[in-house]
PDB file of C-alpha atoms and ligand atoms in Angstrom:
ATOM      1  CA  UNK A   1      19.963 -32.682  28.857  1.00  0.00           C
ATOM      2  CA  UNK A   2      16.648 -34.530  27.442  1.00  0.00           C
ATOM      3  CA  UNK A   3      16.106 -35.825  31.077  1.00  0.00           C
ATOM      4  CA  UNK A   4      12.323 -34.465  30.866  1.00  0.00           C
ATOM      5  CA  UNK A   5      11.630 -36.509  26.829  1.00  0.00           C
ATOM      6  CA  UNK A   6      13.007 -39.634  28.173  1.00  0.00           C
ATOM      7  CA  UNK A   7      11.429 -39.978  31.678  1.00  0.00           C
ATOM      8  CA  UNK A   8       7.762 -39.528  29.602  1.00  0.00           C
ATOM      9  CA  UNK A   9       6.387 -43.105  29.603  1.00  0.00           C
ATOM     10  CA  UNK A  10       5.914 -44.026  25.545  1.00  0.00           C
ATOM     11  CA  UNK A  11       5.422 -46.785  23.328  1.00  0.00           C
ATOM     12  CA  UNK A  12       7.089 -46.870  20.111  1.00  0.00           C
ATOM     13  CA  UNK A  13       4.799 -47.948  17.009  1.00  0.00           C
ATOM     14  CA  UNK A  14       7.250 -47.635  14.154  1.00  0.00           C
ATOM     15  CA  UNK A  15      10.674 -49.673  14.156  1.00  0.00           C
ATOM     16  CA  UNK A  16      12.244 -51.674  12.059  1.00  0.00           C
ATOM     17  CA  UNK A  17      14.213 -54.374  13.943  1.00  0.00           C
ATOM     18  CA  UNK A  18      16.451 -54.398  10.731  1.00  0.00           C
ATOM     19  CA  UNK A  19      17.044 -50.675  11.087  1.00  0.00           C
ATOM     20  CA  UNK A  20      18.064 -50.901  14.800  1.00  0.00           C
ATOM     21  CA  UNK A  21      21.497 -52.841  13.577  1.00  0.00           C
ATOM     22  CA  UNK A  22      24.633 -50.382  15.409  1.00  0.00           C
ATOM     23  CA  UNK A  23      27.342 -50.623  13.037  1.00  0.00           C
ATOM     24  CA  UNK A  24      29.511 -52.149  16.193  1.00  0.00           C
ATOM     25  CA  UNK A  25      26.859 -55.160  16.160  1.00  0.00           C
ATOM     26  CA  UNK A  26      27.302 -55.394  12.676  1.00  0.00           C
ATOM     27  CA  UNK A  27      30.530 -55.792  12.591  1.00  0.00           C
ATOM     28  CA  UNK A  28      30.475 -58.234  15.122  1.00  0.00           C
ATOM     29  CA  UNK A  29      28.170 -60.128  13.544  1.00  0.00           C
ATOM     30  CA  UNK A  30      29.935 -60.436  10.578  1.00  0.00           C
ATOM     31  CA  UNK A  31      33.447 -61.396  12.476  1.00  0.00           C
ATOM     32  CA  UNK A  32      30.984 -64.425  14.346  1.00  0.00           C
ATOM     33  CA  UNK A  33      29.721 -65.668  10.844  1.00  0.00           C
ATOM     34  CA  UNK A  34      32.615 -65.342   8.952  1.00  0.00           C
ATOM     35  CA  UNK A  35      31.458 -62.903   6.826  1.00  0.00           C
ATOM     36  CA  UNK A  36      33.619 -59.964   4.585  1.00  0.00           C
ATOM     37  CA  UNK A  37      32.365 -56.435   4.375  1.00  0.00           C
ATOM     38  CA  UNK A  38      32.876 -53.681   2.090  1.00  0.00           C
ATOM     39  CA  UNK A  39      33.708 -51.093   4.777  1.00  0.00           C
ATOM     40  CA  UNK A  40      36.673 -51.461   6.512  1.00  0.00           C
ATOM     41  CA  UNK A  41      35.586 -50.265   9.860  1.00  0.00           C
ATOM     42  CA  UNK A  42      32.386 -49.014  11.734  1.00  0.00           C
ATOM     43  CA  UNK A  43      33.399 -45.426  10.807  1.00  0.00           C
ATOM     44  CA  UNK A  44      33.410 -45.899   7.160  1.00  0.00           C
ATOM     45  CA  UNK A  45      30.167 -47.582   7.691  1.00  0.00           C
ATOM     46  CA  UNK A  46      29.018 -44.768   9.330  1.00  0.00           C
ATOM     47  CA  UNK A  47      29.825 -42.316   6.431  1.00  0.00           C
ATOM     48  CA  UNK A  48      27.981 -44.470   4.410  1.00  0.00           C
ATOM     49  CA  UNK A  49      25.198 -43.094   6.169  1.00  0.00           C
ATOM     50  CA  UNK A  50      23.927 -40.393   3.576  1.00  0.00           C
ATOM     51  CA  UNK A  51      20.696 -40.716   1.630  1.00  0.00           C
ATOM     52  CA  UNK A  52      18.815 -38.874  -1.158  1.00  0.00           C
ATOM     53  CA  UNK A  53      16.128 -40.824  -0.672  1.00  0.00           C
ATOM     54  CA  UNK A  54      14.452 -43.336   0.566  1.00  0.00           C
ATOM     55  CA  UNK A  55      15.797 -46.266  -2.333  1.00  0.00           C
ATOM     56  CA  UNK A  56      19.599 -45.248  -1.434  1.00  0.00           C
ATOM     57  CA  UNK A  57      19.077 -46.072   2.000  1.00  0.00           C
ATOM     58  CA  UNK A  58      16.934 -49.448   1.701  1.00  0.00           C
ATOM     59  CA  UNK A  59      19.996 -50.609  -0.610  1.00  0.00           C
ATOM     60  CA  UNK A  60      22.096 -50.354   2.517  1.00  0.00           C
ATOM     61  CA  UNK A  61      19.537 -51.383   4.474  1.00  0.00           C
ATOM     62  CA  UNK A  62      19.195 -54.590   2.790  1.00  0.00           C
ATOM     63  CA  UNK A  63      23.033 -55.124   3.037  1.00  0.00           C
ATOM     64  CA  UNK A  64      23.736 -55.076   6.476  1.00  0.00           C
ATOM     65  CA  UNK A  65      20.570 -57.019   7.249  1.00  0.00           C
ATOM     66  CA  UNK A  66      22.939 -60.136   5.611  1.00  0.00           C
ATOM     67  CA  UNK A  67      24.898 -60.230   8.511  1.00  0.00           C
ATOM     68  CA  UNK A  68      22.495 -61.861  10.373  1.00  0.00           C
ATOM     69  CA  UNK A  69      21.959 -65.266  10.077  1.00  0.00           C
ATOM     70  CA  UNK A  70      21.636 -67.641  13.200  1.00  0.00           C
ATOM     71  CA  UNK A  71      18.667 -66.847  15.608  1.00  0.00           C
ATOM     72  CA  UNK A  72      21.444 -65.682  18.243  1.00  0.00           C
ATOM     73  CA  UNK A  73      21.922 -62.902  15.745  1.00  0.00           C
ATOM     74  CA  UNK A  74      18.400 -61.950  15.734  1.00  0.00           C
ATOM     75  CA  UNK A  75      18.121 -62.708  19.486  1.00  0.00           C
ATOM     76  CA  UNK A  76      20.959 -60.859  19.524  1.00  0.00           C
ATOM     77  CA  UNK A  77      19.620 -57.545  17.464  1.00  0.00           C
ATOM     78  CA  UNK A  78      16.327 -57.457  19.159  1.00  0.00           C
ATOM     79  CA  UNK A  79      17.717 -57.765  22.703  1.00  0.00           C
ATOM     80  CA  UNK A  80      20.489 -54.574  21.850  1.00  0.00           C
ATOM     81  CA  UNK A  81      16.981 -52.712  20.944  1.00  0.00           C
ATOM     82  CA  UNK A  82      14.914 -53.295  23.689  1.00  0.00           C
ATOM     83  CA  UNK A  83      17.780 -52.131  26.144  1.00  0.00           C
ATOM     84  CA  UNK A  84      17.641 -48.984  23.962  1.00  0.00           C
ATOM     85  CA  UNK A  85      13.812 -48.905  25.396  1.00  0.00           C
ATOM     86  CA  UNK A  86      14.580 -49.605  28.516  1.00  0.00           C
ATOM     87  CA  UNK A  87      17.095 -46.928  28.386  1.00  0.00           C
ATOM     88  CA  UNK A  88      14.707 -44.178  26.990  1.00  0.00           C
ATOM     89  CA  UNK A  89      11.213 -45.697  29.130  1.00  0.00           C
ATOM     90  CA  UNK A  90       9.596 -46.963  26.304  1.00  0.00           C
ATOM     91  CA  UNK A  91       7.155 -49.366  27.707  1.00  0.00           C
ATOM     92  CA  UNK A  92       5.843 -50.600  25.321  1.00  0.00           C
ATOM     93  CA  UNK A  93       6.699 -51.639  21.387  1.00  0.00           C
ATOM     94  CA  UNK A  94       5.190 -52.987  18.283  1.00  0.00           C
ATOM     95  CA  UNK A  95       8.126 -54.015  15.817  1.00  0.00           C
ATOM     96  CA  UNK A  96       8.478 -54.646  12.309  1.00  0.00           C
ATOM     97  CA  UNK A  97      10.338 -57.276  10.962  1.00  0.00           C
ATOM     98  CA  UNK A  98      10.559 -58.348   6.961  1.00  0.00           C
ATOM     99  CA  UNK A  99      11.043 -61.484   7.255  1.00  0.00           C
ATOM    100  CA  UNK A 100      11.229 -61.559   2.857  1.00  0.00           C
ATOM    101  CA  UNK A 101      14.589 -60.201   3.751  1.00  0.00           C
ATOM    102  CA  UNK A 102      16.107 -63.324   5.297  1.00  0.00           C
ATOM    103  CA  UNK A 103      14.368 -65.858   3.633  1.00  0.00           C
ATOM    104  CA  UNK A 104      15.073 -64.664   0.462  1.00  0.00           C
ATOM    105  CA  UNK A 105      18.860 -65.487   1.537  1.00  0.00           C
ATOM    106  CA  UNK A 106      18.067 -68.717   2.581  1.00  0.00           C
ATOM    107  CA  UNK A 107      17.622 -67.852   6.173  1.00  0.00           C
ATOM    108  CA  UNK A 108      14.472 -69.959   7.256  1.00  0.00           C
ATOM    109  CA  UNK A 109      11.625 -68.591   8.707  1.00  0.00           C
ATOM    110  CA  UNK A 110      10.705 -69.992  11.934  1.00  0.00           C
ATOM    111  CA  UNK A 111      15.077 -68.913  12.507  1.00  0.00           C
ATOM    112  CA  UNK A 112      14.382 -65.264  11.966  1.00  0.00           C
ATOM    113  CA  UNK A 113      11.039 -65.033  13.855  1.00  0.00           C
ATOM    114  CA  UNK A 114      12.302 -67.425  17.121  1.00  0.00           C
ATOM    115  CA  UNK A 115      14.968 -65.503  17.734  1.00  0.00           C
ATOM    116  CA  UNK A 116      13.082 -61.774  17.755  1.00  0.00           C
ATOM    117  CA  UNK A 117      10.365 -63.538  19.522  1.00  0.00           C
ATOM    118  CA  UNK A 118      12.740 -65.188  22.506  1.00  0.00           C
ATOM    119  CA  UNK A 119      14.271 -61.653  22.992  1.00  0.00           C
ATOM    120  CA  UNK A 120      11.009 -59.757  23.263  1.00  0.00           C
ATOM    121  CA  UNK A 121       9.566 -62.177  25.512  1.00  0.00           C
ATOM    122  CA  UNK A 122      12.210 -62.049  27.798  1.00  0.00           C
ATOM    123  CA  UNK A 123      12.046 -58.371  27.496  1.00  0.00           C
ATOM    124  CA  UNK A 124       8.767 -58.341  28.794  1.00  0.00           C
ATOM    125  CA  UNK A 125      10.012 -60.705  31.704  1.00  0.00           C
ATOM    126  CA  UNK A 126      13.053 -58.931  32.724  1.00  0.00           C
ATOM    127  CA  UNK A 127      12.990 -55.813  31.588  1.00  0.00           C
ATOM    128  CA  UNK A 128       8.752 -55.167  31.705  1.00  0.00           C
ATOM    129  CA  UNK A 129       8.746 -53.801  27.934  1.00  0.00           C
ATOM    130  CA  UNK A 130       4.917 -54.797  26.664  1.00  0.00           C
ATOM    131  CA  UNK A 131       5.095 -56.171  22.824  1.00  0.00           C
ATOM    132  CA  UNK A 132       3.048 -57.147  19.881  1.00  0.00           C
ATOM    133  CA  UNK A 133       5.022 -58.105  16.954  1.00  0.00           C
ATOM    134  CA  UNK A 134       4.187 -56.983  13.079  1.00  0.00           C
ATOM    135  CA  UNK A 135       5.188 -58.880  10.167  1.00  0.00           C
ATOM    136  CA  UNK A 136       5.785 -56.892   7.062  1.00  0.00           C
ATOM    137  CA  UNK A 137       5.432 -57.194   3.474  1.00  0.00           C
ATOM    138  CA  UNK A 138       8.047 -55.890   1.278  1.00  0.00           C
ATOM    139  CA  UNK A 139       6.140 -54.869  -1.427  1.00  0.00           C
ATOM    140  CA  UNK A 140       8.521 -54.037  -4.064  1.00  0.00           C
ATOM    141  CA  UNK A 141       8.130 -57.893  -4.498  1.00  0.00           C
ATOM    142  CA  UNK A 142       5.187 -59.789  -5.819  1.00  0.00           C
ATOM    143  CA  UNK A 143       1.875 -60.787  -4.696  1.00  0.00           C
ATOM    144  CA  UNK A 144       2.308 -63.904  -4.814  1.00  0.00           C
ATOM    145  CA  UNK A 145       5.733 -63.929  -2.508  1.00  0.00           C
ATOM    146  CA  UNK A 146       3.477 -62.048  -0.244  1.00  0.00           C
ATOM    147  CA  UNK A 147       1.016 -64.517   0.225  1.00  0.00           C
ATOM    148  CA  UNK A 148       3.543 -66.722   0.248  1.00  0.00           C
ATOM    149  CA  UNK A 149       4.991 -65.612   3.236  1.00  0.00           C
ATOM    150  CA  UNK A 150       1.875 -65.085   4.711  1.00  0.00           C
ATOM    151  CA  UNK A 151       2.015 -69.336   4.372  1.00  0.00           C
ATOM    152  CA  UNK A 152       5.093 -69.491   5.718  1.00  0.00           C
ATOM    153  CA  UNK A 153       3.884 -67.563   9.218  1.00  0.00           C
ATOM    154  CA  UNK A 154       1.119 -69.548   9.598  1.00  0.00           C
ATOM    155  CA  UNK A 155       1.936 -72.109  12.314  1.00  0.00           C
ATOM    156  CA  UNK A 156       3.460 -69.399  14.318  1.00  0.00           C
ATOM    157  CA  UNK A 157      -0.194 -67.069  13.909  1.00  0.00           C
ATOM    158  CA  UNK A 158       0.136 -66.007  17.425  1.00  0.00           C
ATOM    159  CA  UNK A 159       3.259 -64.418  17.896  1.00  0.00           C
ATOM    160  CA  UNK A 160       2.244 -61.373  15.950  1.00  0.00           C
ATOM    161  CA  UNK A 161       0.037 -59.220  15.935  1.00  0.00           C
ATOM    162  CA  UNK A 162      -0.790 -57.317  12.464  1.00  0.00           C
ATOM    163  CA  UNK A 163       0.816 -57.201   8.738  1.00  0.00           C
ATOM    164  CA  UNK A 164       2.370 -54.262   7.501  1.00  0.00           C
ATOM    165  CA  UNK A 165       3.520 -53.221   3.882  1.00  0.00           C
ATOM    166  CA  UNK A 166       7.467 -51.275   3.957  1.00  0.00           C
ATOM    167  CA  UNK A 167      10.207 -50.421   1.110  1.00  0.00           C
ATOM    168  CA  UNK A 168       9.950 -49.142  -1.923  1.00  0.00           C
ATOM    169  CA  UNK A 169       6.898 -46.719  -1.430  1.00  0.00           C
ATOM    170  CA  UNK A 170       6.708 -45.460  -5.628  1.00  0.00           C
ATOM    171  CA  UNK A 171       5.618 -47.992  -7.577  1.00  0.00           C
ATOM    172  CA  UNK A 172       4.273 -50.087  -5.457  1.00  0.00           C
ATOM    173  CA  UNK A 173       0.653 -48.992  -4.674  1.00  0.00           C
ATOM    174  CA  UNK A 174      -1.290 -50.816  -1.549  1.00  0.00           C
ATOM    175  CA  UNK A 175      -3.600 -51.939  -4.191  1.00  0.00           C
ATOM    176  CA  UNK A 176      -1.062 -53.845  -5.053  1.00  0.00           C
ATOM    177  CA  UNK A 177      -1.700 -56.282  -1.972  1.00  0.00           C
ATOM    178  CA  UNK A 178      -5.457 -55.939  -1.068  1.00  0.00           C
ATOM    179  CA  UNK A 179      -6.098 -59.654  -1.786  1.00  0.00           C
ATOM    180  CA  UNK A 180      -2.766 -60.051   0.264  1.00  0.00           C
ATOM    181  CA  UNK A 181      -4.715 -58.271   3.285  1.00  0.00           C
ATOM    182  CA  UNK A 182      -7.828 -59.508   2.733  1.00  0.00           C
ATOM    183  CA  UNK A 183      -6.420 -62.769   3.510  1.00  0.00           C
ATOM    184  CA  UNK A 184      -4.727 -61.731   6.154  1.00  0.00           C
ATOM    185  CA  UNK A 185      -7.873 -59.977   7.934  1.00  0.00           C
ATOM    186  CA  UNK A 186      -9.619 -63.071   7.409  1.00  0.00           C
ATOM    187  CA  UNK A 187      -7.249 -65.071   9.842  1.00  0.00           C
ATOM    188  CA  UNK A 188      -7.174 -62.174  12.571  1.00  0.00           C
ATOM    189  CA  UNK A 189      -4.825 -60.002  11.821  1.00  0.00           C
ATOM    190  CA  UNK A 190      -4.782 -56.633  12.195  1.00  0.00           C
ATOM    191  CA  UNK A 191      -2.970 -54.338   9.295  1.00  0.00           C
ATOM    192  CA  UNK A 192      -0.910 -51.260   9.119  1.00  0.00           C
ATOM    193  CA  UNK A 193       0.953 -50.222   6.011  1.00  0.00           C
ATOM    194  CA  UNK A 194       3.987 -47.380   5.276  1.00  0.00           C
ATOM    195  CA  UNK A 195       1.667 -44.704   3.445  1.00  0.00           C
ATOM    196  CA  UNK A 196       2.714 -40.931   2.441  1.00  0.00           C
ATOM    197  CA  UNK A 197       6.021 -41.321   3.496  1.00  0.00           C
ATOM    198  CA  UNK A 198       7.245 -40.611  -0.619  1.00  0.00           C
ATOM    199  CA  UNK A 199       4.247 -41.350  -2.060  1.00  0.00           C
ATOM    200  CA  UNK A 200       0.924 -39.365  -2.678  1.00  0.00           C
ATOM    201  CA  UNK A 201      -2.114 -38.880  -0.471  1.00  0.00           C
ATOM    202  CA  UNK A 202      -3.767 -41.579  -3.188  1.00  0.00           C
ATOM    203  CA  UNK A 203      -1.631 -44.243  -1.374  1.00  0.00           C
ATOM    204  CA  UNK A 204      -2.747 -42.785   1.483  1.00  0.00           C
ATOM    205  CA  UNK A 205      -6.662 -43.178   0.635  1.00  0.00           C
ATOM    206  CA  UNK A 206      -6.137 -47.078  -0.734  1.00  0.00           C
ATOM    207  CA  UNK A 207      -4.494 -47.984   2.516  1.00  0.00           C
ATOM    208  CA  UNK A 208      -7.227 -46.617   4.314  1.00  0.00           C
ATOM    209  CA  UNK A 209      -9.813 -48.263   1.949  1.00  0.00           C
ATOM    210  CA  UNK A 210      -8.833 -51.265   0.344  1.00  0.00           C
ATOM    211  CA  UNK A 211      -6.379 -52.634   3.273  1.00  0.00           C
ATOM    212  CA  UNK A 212      -7.976 -51.440   5.593  1.00  0.00           C
ATOM    213  CA  UNK A 213      -5.273 -50.265   8.507  1.00  0.00           C
ATOM    214  CA  UNK A 214      -5.307 -49.635  11.608  1.00  0.00           C
ATOM    215  CA  UNK A 215      -2.900 -46.428  11.617  1.00  0.00           C
ATOM    216  CA  UNK A 216      -0.957 -44.708   8.866  1.00  0.00           C
ATOM    217  CA  UNK A 217       2.701 -45.701   9.420  1.00  0.00           C
ATOM    218  CA  UNK A 218       4.673 -42.153   8.151  1.00  0.00           C
ATOM    219  CA  UNK A 219       1.223 -40.507   6.439  1.00  0.00           C
ATOM    220  CA  UNK A 220       3.356 -36.645   6.452  1.00  0.00           C
ATOM    221  CA  UNK A 221       1.798 -36.161   2.930  1.00  0.00           C
ATOM    222  CA  UNK A 222      -2.104 -36.805   3.966  1.00  0.00           C
ATOM    223  CA  UNK A 223      -1.547 -32.616   4.556  1.00  0.00           C
ATOM    224  CA  UNK A 224      -1.432 -32.389   1.095  1.00  0.00           C
ATOM    225  CA  UNK A 225      -4.886 -33.531   0.680  1.00  0.00           C
ATOM    226  CA  UNK A 226      -7.827 -31.910   2.834  1.00  0.00           C
ATOM    227  CA  UNK A 227     -10.724 -33.991   2.482  1.00  0.00           C
ATOM    228  CA  UNK A 228      -8.097 -36.686   3.868  1.00  0.00           C
ATOM    229  CA  UNK A 229      -6.795 -34.615   6.343  1.00  0.00           C
ATOM    230  CA  UNK A 230     -10.822 -34.853   7.692  1.00  0.00           C
ATOM    231  CA  UNK A 231     -10.597 -38.112   7.716  1.00  0.00           C
ATOM    232  CA  UNK A 232      -7.920 -39.117   9.736  1.00  0.00           C
ATOM    233  CA  UNK A 233      -8.773 -36.543  12.061  1.00  0.00           C
ATOM    234  CA  UNK A 234     -12.407 -37.416  12.127  1.00  0.00           C
ATOM    235  CA  UNK A 235     -11.413 -40.892  12.622  1.00  0.00           C
ATOM    236  CA  UNK A 236      -8.988 -40.215  15.013  1.00  0.00           C
ATOM    237  CA  UNK A 237      -6.550 -42.914  12.696  1.00  0.00           C
ATOM    238  CA  UNK A 238      -2.944 -42.540  14.010  1.00  0.00           C
ATOM    239  CA  UNK A 239      -0.047 -41.550  11.833  1.00  0.00           C
ATOM    240  CA  UNK A 240       2.759 -43.015  13.269  1.00  0.00           C
ATOM    241  CA  UNK A 241       5.787 -40.414  12.798  1.00  0.00           C
ATOM    242  CA  UNK A 242       9.542 -40.787  12.077  1.00  0.00           C
ATOM    243  CA  UNK A 243      11.352 -36.999  12.177  1.00  0.00           C
ATOM    244  CA  UNK A 244      15.104 -38.143  11.631  1.00  0.00           C
ATOM    245  CA  UNK A 245      13.889 -40.332   9.409  1.00  0.00           C
ATOM    246  CA  UNK A 246      11.909 -38.083   6.985  1.00  0.00           C
ATOM    247  CA  UNK A 247      15.232 -35.522   7.618  1.00  0.00           C
ATOM    248  CA  UNK A 248      17.311 -38.413   6.485  1.00  0.00           C
ATOM    249  CA  UNK A 249      15.496 -39.436   3.697  1.00  0.00           C
ATOM    250  CA  UNK A 250      14.862 -36.163   2.635  1.00  0.00           C
ATOM    251  CA  UNK A 251      10.851 -36.180   2.602  1.00  0.00           C
ATOM    252  CA  UNK A 252      11.654 -32.931   4.255  1.00  0.00           C
ATOM    253  CA  UNK A 253      14.469 -30.795   3.884  1.00  0.00           C
ATOM    254  CA  UNK A 254      15.229 -29.473   7.083  1.00  0.00           C
ATOM    255  CA  UNK A 255      13.876 -30.656  10.675  1.00  0.00           C
ATOM    256  CA  UNK A 256      12.425 -26.795  10.747  1.00  0.00           C
ATOM    257  CA  UNK A 257       9.677 -28.020   7.764  1.00  0.00           C
ATOM    258  CA  UNK A 258       8.533 -30.613   9.523  1.00  0.00           C
ATOM    259  CA  UNK A 259       4.935 -30.576   9.419  1.00  0.00           C
ATOM    260  CA  UNK A 260       4.376 -33.235  12.752  1.00  0.00           C
ATOM    261  CA  UNK A 261       3.502 -29.979  15.497  1.00  0.00           C
ATOM    262  CA  UNK A 262       1.320 -28.550  12.693  1.00  0.00           C
ATOM    263  CA  UNK A 263      -0.522 -31.712  12.244  1.00  0.00           C
ATOM    264  CA  UNK A 264      -0.843 -32.262  16.082  1.00  0.00           C
ATOM    265  CA  UNK A 265      -2.627 -29.124  17.082  1.00  0.00           C
ATOM    266  CA  UNK A 266      -5.155 -29.637  13.903  1.00  0.00           C
ATOM    267  CA  UNK A 267      -5.795 -32.471  16.096  1.00  0.00           C
ATOM    268  CA  UNK A 268      -4.267 -35.257  14.271  1.00  0.00           C
ATOM    269  CA  UNK A 269      -3.431 -38.430  16.231  1.00  0.00           C
ATOM    270  CA  UNK A 270       0.382 -38.302  15.707  1.00  0.00           C
ATOM    271  CA  UNK A 271       3.134 -40.170  17.252  1.00  0.00           C
ATOM    272  CA  UNK A 272       6.662 -39.936  17.520  1.00  0.00           C
ATOM    273  CA  UNK A 273       8.849 -43.030  16.422  1.00  0.00           C
ATOM    274  CA  UNK A 274      12.555 -43.840  15.099  1.00  0.00           C
ATOM    275  CA  UNK A 275      11.841 -46.194  12.050  1.00  0.00           C
ATOM    276  CA  UNK A 276      15.376 -47.635  11.756  1.00  0.00           C
ATOM    277  CA  UNK A 277      17.068 -45.243  14.509  1.00  0.00           C
ATOM    278  CA  UNK A 278      21.058 -47.076  13.376  1.00  0.00           C
ATOM    279  CA  UNK A 279      21.035 -45.390  10.344  1.00  0.00           C
ATOM    280  CA  UNK A 280      19.111 -42.171  10.515  1.00  0.00           C
ATOM    281  CA  UNK A 281      20.912 -40.763  13.917  1.00  0.00           C
ATOM    282  CA  UNK A 282      18.646 -41.638  17.246  1.00  0.00           C
ATOM    283  CA  UNK A 283      16.006 -43.619  19.056  1.00  0.00           C
ATOM    284  CA  UNK A 284      12.530 -41.920  20.677  1.00  0.00           C
ATOM    285  CA  UNK A 285      14.508 -39.666  22.618  1.00  0.00           C
ATOM    286  CA  UNK A 286      16.516 -38.281  20.117  1.00  0.00           C
ATOM    287  CA  UNK A 287      13.335 -37.599  17.378  1.00  0.00           C
ATOM    288  CA  UNK A 288      11.533 -36.160  20.562  1.00  0.00           C
ATOM    289  CA  UNK A 289      14.641 -33.960  20.903  1.00  0.00           C
ATOM    290  CA  UNK A 290      14.826 -32.860  17.624  1.00  0.00           C
ATOM    291  CA  UNK A 291      11.507 -31.715  17.320  1.00  0.00           C
ATOM    292  CA  UNK A 292      12.046 -29.681  20.832  1.00  0.00           C
ATOM    293  CA  UNK A 293      15.555 -28.436  19.112  1.00  0.00           C
ATOM    294  CA  UNK A 294      14.024 -27.363  15.829  1.00  0.00           C
ATOM    295  CA  UNK A 295      10.560 -26.356  16.169  1.00  0.00           C
ATOM    296  CA  UNK A 296      10.125 -25.517  19.321  1.00  0.00           C
ATOM    297  CA  UNK A 297       7.981 -28.385  20.884  1.00  0.00           C
ATOM    298  CA  UNK A 298       6.652 -27.375  24.569  1.00  0.00           C
ATOM    299  CA  UNK A 299       6.413 -29.645  27.115  1.00  0.00           C
ATOM    300  CA  UNK A 300       3.111 -30.517  26.738  1.00  0.00           C
ATOM    301  CA  UNK A 301       3.112 -30.824  23.203  1.00  0.00           C
ATOM    302  CA  UNK A 302       5.490 -33.737  24.138  1.00  0.00           C
ATOM    303  CA  UNK A 303       3.369 -35.232  26.870  1.00  0.00           C
ATOM    304  CA  UNK A 304       0.138 -35.233  24.214  1.00  0.00           C
ATOM    305  CA  UNK A 305       3.176 -36.635  21.648  1.00  0.00           C
ATOM    306  CA  UNK A 306       3.449 -39.501  23.831  1.00  0.00           C
ATOM    307  CA  UNK A 307       0.654 -40.226  25.498  1.00  0.00           C
ATOM    308  CA  UNK A 308      -0.708 -40.562  21.535  1.00  0.00           C
ATOM    309  CA  UNK A 309       1.907 -43.507  21.405  1.00  0.00           C
ATOM    310  CA  UNK A 310      -0.043 -44.848  24.211  1.00  0.00           C
ATOM    311  CA  UNK A 311      -3.250 -45.039  23.096  1.00  0.00           C
ATOM    312  CA  UNK A 312      -2.114 -45.789  19.351  1.00  0.00           C
ATOM    313  CA  UNK A 313      -1.547 -49.363  20.586  1.00  0.00           C
ATOM    314  CA  UNK A 314      -2.536 -52.085  18.796  1.00  0.00           C
ATOM    315  CA  UNK A 315      -2.550 -54.648  22.002  1.00  0.00           C
TER     316      UNK A 315
HETATM  317  N1  ADE B 401      11.064 -46.497   6.339  1.00  0.00           N
HETATM  318  C1  ADE B 401      11.213 -46.794   5.553  1.00  0.00           C
HETATM  319  N2  ADE B 401      10.744 -46.671   4.215  1.00  0.00           N
HETATM  320  C2  ADE B 401       9.368 -47.739   3.634  1.00  0.00           C
HETATM  321  N3  ADE B 401      10.820 -48.973   3.897  1.00  0.00           N
HETATM  322  C3  ADE B 401      11.096 -49.183   4.549  1.00  0.00           C
HETATM  323  N4  ADE B 401      12.058 -50.504   5.754  1.00  0.00           N
HETATM  324  C4  ADE B 401      12.559 -49.846   6.694  1.00  0.00           C
HETATM  325  N5  ADE B 401      12.488 -48.437   6.703  1.00  0.00           N
HETATM  326  C5  ADE B 401      11.838 -48.442   5.895  1.00  0.00           C
HETATM  327 ZN1   ZN B 402       9.435 -47.851   8.306  1.00  0.00          ZN
END
């Protein structure tokens, strides 16, 4: 039914690899690693996917990530995501991963990175999907811990194109990580950050002015600040918007209230992404389909959104 949306060549610019962990794989990895789960089966886990806000989701997302232990686990996770990309004509992806979610559980940085990177390299060779990997800091943790993570990444500098910032937004403004991002930029990393998902427009200003980001992840609350909107339009700063995520996390009560097409028509460089597809009900094509079903997105608008994603690549 959505073959025309599936067929559009597109890039995905906002995807957390840990958020692509489907319940079936989660259970398989739990069995492989002999981990007892608090859910009886896949259906019980899926029925827990009802969230009132970002934090409720994050609590489950970090709990789910605990089944990822070995290099092979991270490879399998990433490979499963790349298969979805192939099926949906995502020809380029710039995924995030959160090293601290794993190093804080005692999994060495290099175990995580090697598994992910090997799958991405195989994806290039075998599936023709190009990539740029983004190391994302957890903003609910301290500046010092982010510096430590940047240090752990140093021997693998070439594996990354950028650093990012995710996790609980409220109370953790971009300014908290200004010095970490300064250091990262001095080492040649590009920068992106989640801002204006649940947080106010001020956080987007900080991300632009203090973290010097190339793209805004989410950014949907920019619409509350006209001066900010003008800047984003004038400078053509891309927004990586995640419609299904925004409705599942109650950023918008209903998809019919989502502002992505309004932004598109105002000249904002918005893109469509899946964020955490295993938890939010779909990959990129399902996100496009939701815009068609609920907002009446036209074929021409879909083409512009897909083209924006290709134009907004960092590599
Ligand atoms: N949507 C999101 N916002 C912030 N942090 C995240 N980590 C994974 N998904 C996230
Ligand atoms: Zn995200």
